[in-house]
C-alpha cells in the first residue's frame, strides 16, 4: 500500500504514482493525505494494513527537515516490523523518459550491486525489503520472452541508486538473442536516513512458515504438463478364469444378433437324393 502524508509535495506524490504504476495490479494507492508520523505513531499504518490486507507499505512526506521523504516498511501480524527512511535527492519520473513501457503486471528482474548490501545490517534489511516489495507474484518458471523489466539497485558512498530498464531482444545470428537495456523510468537517487529494524529473534519468528501452508505430498498422484491429475491404484491380482461373463448385461445377445444367425444358410453333411 502507498500512503501519502499530510504535507506531501508534487515530487513525493508523483513518485508514489510511478511506484504504483510498476506494482499494478498488486498495490493500493491512497490518494487522500494522512496526518501521521510513522516513526512516532504507528497505529495509523496498522489500521491501513488491516483495512487493505497489505503487509508492505511506502509512506511519502515532505518537510523542511526531511525533504522528499519515502519510508519503506513491512508488517508482521499487522504490526510494523521494519522501516527504513529514504530521502529522494534526484528523481526522474515515468513521463519524463519518452520510451516504451512494460505491460502492467510484468514480473521484474532484480539486480543488486555494491558491497554495502552485504556488509551493513541496515543495507541487508533494505535489500530484503526491496526484494519483498518489487519481486511480484511467485511463479514456478519464467520464459525468456517474459523477462521484459529490470530493476537495478546500486549502493555506493552512502547512497542507493534505483534504475528501471526495459529489456530489448535484438537479433544476434544465433538462437540466443542479443540483450539491450533501455531506461524507461522511474529513476531515484536515495540517501538512507532513519531506520527502525526488528530484533533478530522477532525477525526470525516472522520468517517461519505455518505448517498448514506447507504443501503435503500425496502418494501415487501426478500431473501432466496440462495440469491433468492422474492417480495410481494398486489392486490384488485377479483370477480371470473364474470371472462370470455370461450373465453380464453387456455380453447378452441382442435380437438383431439372433435374426442374423437365422438368416444364415444351413449346411448339412447329408446327401440329398436326386429324382
XYZ file of N, CA, C and O in Angstrom, residues 61-151:
364
model
N 6.273 11.734 2.435
C 6.038 13.005 3.115
C 7.134 13.993 2.716
O 8.122 13.628 2.076
N 6.934 15.252 3.126
C 7.903 16.301 2.803
C 7.836 17.370 3.875
O 6.755 17.841 4.246
N 9.003 17.757 4.393
C 9.089 18.886 5.311
C 10.484 19.502 5.190
O 11.342 19.004 4.456
N 10.676 20.573 5.905
C 11.942 21.301 5.785
C 13.126 20.496 6.316
O 14.229 20.537 5.765
N 12.893 19.723 7.388
C 13.975 18.953 7.987
C 14.306 17.723 7.163
O 15.476 17.356 7.007
N 13.272 17.064 6.604
C 13.467 15.858 5.789
C 12.674 16.015 4.493
O 11.562 15.524 4.366
N 13.258 16.680 3.512
C 12.529 16.908 2.245
C 12.460 15.640 1.404
O 13.372 14.805 1.418
N 11.355 15.519 0.649
C 11.162 14.408 -0.304
C 11.479 13.059 0.363
O 12.426 12.368 0.004
N 10.662 12.701 1.313
C 10.928 11.546 2.169
C 10.030 10.377 1.796
O 8.814 10.537 1.648
N 10.624 9.203 1.626
C 9.883 7.961 1.385
C 10.299 6.938 2.435
O 11.493 6.658 2.603
N 9.309 6.385 3.136
C 9.572 5.369 4.168
C 9.081 4.024 3.644
O 7.888 3.829 3.416
N 10.024 3.096 3.452
C 9.693 1.730 3.048
C 9.579 0.880 4.315
O 10.459 0.933 5.192
N 8.513 0.088 4.403
C 8.326 -0.735 5.592
C 7.510 -1.976 5.311
O 6.909 -2.127 4.248
N 7.486 -2.881 6.278
C 6.696 -4.110 6.176
C 6.129 -4.461 7.537
O 6.635 -4.043 8.581
N 5.073 -5.252 7.491
C 4.324 -5.633 8.691
C 4.525 -7.114 9.009
O 4.838 -7.917 8.132
N 4.315 -7.428 10.282
C 4.225 -8.825 10.717
C 3.079 -8.915 11.706
O 3.101 -8.259 12.752
N 2.067 -9.693 11.345
C 0.872 -9.840 12.174
C 0.222 -8.473 12.401
O -0.214 -8.145 13.504
N 0.185 -7.644 11.330
C -0.413 -6.311 11.335
C 0.267 -5.364 12.320
O -0.357 -4.420 12.813
N 1.546 -5.603 12.584
C 2.357 -4.686 13.378
C 3.639 -4.385 12.603
O 4.169 -5.251 11.909
N 4.128 -3.157 12.737
C 5.302 -2.739 11.970
C 6.508 -3.569 12.385
O 6.853 -3.653 13.561
N 7.163 -4.177 11.386
C 8.354 -4.990 11.633
C 9.621 -4.195 11.334
O 10.481 -4.042 12.201
N 9.757 -3.695 10.117
C 10.926 -2.916 9.702
C 10.460 -1.643 9.013
O 9.465 -1.648 8.278
N 11.218 -0.573 9.203
C 11.000 0.684 8.489
C 12.352 1.305 8.179
O 13.219 1.378 9.062
N 12.521 1.726 6.942
C 13.754 2.404 6.528
C 13.358 3.667 5.774
O 12.606 3.611 4.805
N 13.867 4.800 6.235
C 13.538 6.097 5.656
C 14.584 6.469 4.608
O 15.784 6.478 4.882
N 14.119 6.773 3.393
C 14.992 7.130 2.282
C 14.622 8.524 1.786
O 13.445 8.818 1.561
N 15.642 9.361 1.627
C 15.429 10.683 1.073
C 15.697 10.699 -0.421
O 16.685 10.125 -0.889
N 14.811 11.306 -1.180
C 14.951 11.369 -2.634
C 15.761 12.615 -2.982
O 15.278 13.742 -2.840
N 17.006 12.421 -3.435
C 17.855 13.538 -3.825
C 17.679 13.903 -5.298
O 17.805 15.065 -5.671
N 17.414 12.893 -6.131
C 17.194 13.126 -7.556
C 16.132 12.160 -8.039
O 16.162 10.986 -7.698
N 15.220 12.673 -8.849
C 14.098 11.844 -9.282
C 13.724 12.197 -10.717
O 13.587 13.371 -11.069
N 13.577 11.141 -11.544
C 13.122 11.296 -12.928
C 11.888 10.416 -13.083
O 11.945 9.202 -12.862
N 10.781 11.009 -13.447
C 9.503 10.294 -13.494
C 9.355 9.485 -14.770
O 10.156 9.599 -15.720
N 8.304 8.689 -14.807
C 7.997 7.886 -15.994
C 7.673 8.763 -17.198
O 8.025 8.436 -18.339
N 7.003 9.886 -16.963
C 6.582 10.746 -18.065
C 7.763 11.453 -18.725
O 7.721 11.761 -19.916
N 8.824 11.716 -17.949
C 9.961 12.461 -18.485
C 10.796 11.616 -19.447
O 11.490 12.173 -20.296
N 10.773 10.320 -19.312
C 11.540 9.439 -20.190
C 10.598 8.940 -21.278
O 9.694 8.141 -21.023
N 10.789 9.404 -22.485
C 9.889 9.102 -23.598
C 10.315 7.809 -24.288
O 10.881 7.800 -25.384
N 10.090 6.689 -23.651
C 10.391 5.381 -24.229
C 9.209 4.449 -24.015
O 8.273 4.764 -23.258
N 9.248 3.304 -24.667
C 8.192 2.304 -24.486
C 8.238 1.758 -23.065
O 9.321 1.588 -22.487
N 7.074 1.463 -22.515
C 6.969 0.948 -21.153
C 6.605 -0.535 -21.184
O 6.115 -1.066 -22.191
N 6.833 -1.190 -20.059
C 6.482 -2.607 -19.938
C 4.989 -2.745 -19.667
O 4.362 -1.850 -19.086
N 4.392 -3.875 -20.050
C 2.970 -4.085 -19.758
C 2.707 -4.142 -18.256
O 3.599 -4.441 -17.459
N 1.479 -3.853 -17.880
C 1.094 -3.876 -16.468
C 1.177 -5.285 -15.910
O 0.768 -6.248 -16.544
N 1.720 -5.408 -14.700
C 1.815 -6.704 -14.036
C 3.024 -7.522 -14.427
O 3.110 -8.699 -14.061
N 3.999 -6.935 -15.154
C 5.199 -7.670 -15.554
C 6.071 -7.944 -14.339
O 6.354 -7.048 -13.541
N 6.518 -9.176 -14.205
C 7.393 -9.543 -13.089
C 8.810 -9.056 -13.382
O 9.402 -9.431 -14.400
N 9.400 -8.208 -12.513
C 10.713 -7.641 -12.826
C 11.862 -8.565 -12.426
O 11.732 -9.431 -11.555
N 12.990 -8.343 -13.069
C 14.247 -8.992 -12.712
C 15.017 -8.029 -11.825
O 15.306 -6.895 -12.222
N 15.371 -8.440 -10.603
C 16.019 -7.565 -9.626
C 17.523 -7.818 -9.624
O 17.962 -8.968 -9.518
N 18.301 -6.740 -9.718
C 19.762 -6.820 -9.706
C 20.279 -5.872 -8.633
O 19.887 -4.702 -8.587
N 21.170 -6.381 -7.760
C 21.762 -5.578 -6.695
C 23.278 -5.541 -6.881
O 23.916 -6.583 -7.057
N 23.820 -4.340 -6.830
C 25.255 -4.132 -6.992
C 25.764 -3.273 -5.841
O 25.090 -2.341 -5.406
N 26.961 -3.617 -5.354
C 27.541 -2.848 -4.255
C 27.802 -3.721 -3.042
O 26.960 -4.535 -2.651
N 28.984 -3.561 -2.436
C 29.350 -4.356 -1.256
C 28.548 -3.968 -0.024
O 28.453 -4.744 0.930
N 27.985 -2.773 -0.014
C 27.247 -2.305 1.165
C 26.034 -3.182 1.450
O 25.616 -3.306 2.613
N 25.451 -3.795 0.427
C 24.282 -4.647 0.635
C 24.624 -5.903 1.433
O 23.727 -6.577 1.940
N 25.902 -6.258 1.542
C 26.312 -7.453 2.289
C 27.078 -7.121 3.562
O 27.193 -7.961 4.450
N 27.607 -5.905 3.678
C 28.475 -5.561 4.809
C 27.724 -4.899 5.953
O 28.089 -5.041 7.119
N 26.674 -4.154 5.652
C 25.941 -3.416 6.673
C 24.587 -4.067 6.927
O 23.912 -4.511 5.991
N 24.190 -4.131 8.209
C 22.899 -4.736 8.563
C 21.739 -3.901 8.032
O 20.731 -4.439 7.572
N 21.881 -2.563 8.081
C 20.820 -1.705 7.559
C 20.618 -1.940 6.067
O 19.475 -2.015 5.589
N 21.700 -2.075 5.322
C 21.593 -2.280 3.882
C 21.117 -3.698 3.558
O 20.452 -3.915 2.545
N 21.465 -4.662 4.410
C 20.951 -6.030 4.195
C 19.437 -6.061 4.353
O 18.727 -6.709 3.570
N 18.934 -5.372 5.375
C 17.476 -5.309 5.556
C 16.826 -4.510 4.422
O 15.722 -4.843 3.983
N 17.509 -3.467 3.952
C 16.969 -2.678 2.856
C 16.883 -3.524 1.579
O 15.890 -3.448 0.843
N 17.890 -4.337 1.331
C 17.858 -5.245 0.172
C 16.709 -6.238 0.299
O 15.964 -6.472 -0.670
N 16.545 -6.807 1.487
C 15.436 -7.736 1.715
C 14.095 -7.047 1.529
O 13.144 -7.620 0.979
N 14.014 -5.785 1.950
C 12.773 -5.020 1.814
C 12.466 -4.735 0.343
O 11.315 -4.848 -0.100
N 13.485 -4.386 -0.433
C 13.293 -4.150 -1.869
C 12.844 -5.435 -2.570
O 11.985 -5.395 -3.461
N 13.422 -6.564 -2.188
C 13.046 -7.838 -2.810
C 11.584 -8.160 -2.515
O 10.817 -8.549 -3.413
N 11.172 -7.997 -1.259
C 9.778 -8.274 -0.899
C 8.817 -7.339 -1.626
O 7.719 -7.751 -2.024
N 9.237 -6.099 -1.816
C 8.315 -5.103 -2.367
C 8.175 -5.217 -3.885
O 7.084 -5.035 -4.430
N 9.258 -5.532 -4.595
C 9.233 -5.457 -6.055
C 9.263 -6.818 -6.762
O 9.197 -6.853 -7.988
N 9.354 -7.921 -6.037
C 9.551 -9.208 -6.719
C 8.319 -9.699 -7.468
O 8.420 -10.520 -8.384
N 7.143 -9.241 -7.102
C 5.938 -9.666 -7.804
C 5.467 -11.032 -7.340
O 5.959 -11.591 -6.359
N 4.520 -11.623 -8.049
C 3.958 -12.916 -7.633
C 4.968 -14.042 -7.792
O 5.859 -13.999 -8.649
N 4.819 -15.079 -6.968
C 5.692 -16.246 -7.039
C 5.246 -17.155 -8.176
O 4.079 -17.521 -8.273
N 6.180 -17.511 -9.061
C 5.883 -18.361 -10.215
C 6.883 -19.508 -10.249
O 7.979 -19.419 -9.705
N 6.482 -20.608 -10.898
C 7.350 -21.784 -10.987
C 8.405 -21.661 -12.081
O 9.456 -22.282 -12.013
N 8.135 -20.852 -13.105
C 9.080 -20.700 -14.202
C 8.797 -19.426 -14.985
O 7.670 -18.928 -14.986
N 9.824 -18.897 -15.632
C 9.702 -17.684 -16.428
C 10.304 -17.953 -17.805
O 11.428 -18.425 -17.909
N 9.543 -17.656 -18.855
C 10.077 -17.833 -20.203
C 10.977 -16.655 -20.561
O 10.889 -15.576 -19.984
N 11.855 -16.860 -21.543
C 12.827 -15.833 -21.913
C 12.141 -14.561 -22.392
O 12.545 -13.450 -22.051
N 11.072 -14.698 -23.178
C 10.364 -13.520 -23.684
C 9.642 -12.755 -22.571
O 9.270 -11.598 -22.758
N 9.448 -13.391 -21.409
C 8.769 -12.732 -20.308
C 9.668 -11.830 -19.486
O 9.188 -11.088 -18.633
N 10.987 -11.880 -19.709
C 11.913 -11.003 -18.994
C 11.973 -9.651 -19.710
O 12.859 -9.386 -20.521
N 11.014 -8.802 -19.408
C 10.908 -7.507 -20.076
C 11.303 -6.336 -19.192
O 11.559 -5.242 -19.704
N 11.358 -6.543 -17.893
C 11.571 -5.431 -16.962
C 12.732 -5.754 -16.030
O 12.807 -6.851 -15.477
N 13.648 -4.789 -15.854
C 14.810 -4.950 -14.967
C 14.841 -3.779 -13.997
O 14.754 -2.615 -14.412
N 14.951 -4.081 -12.700
C 15.152 -3.067 -11.666
C 16.561 -3.236 -11.106
O 16.901 -4.310 -10.598
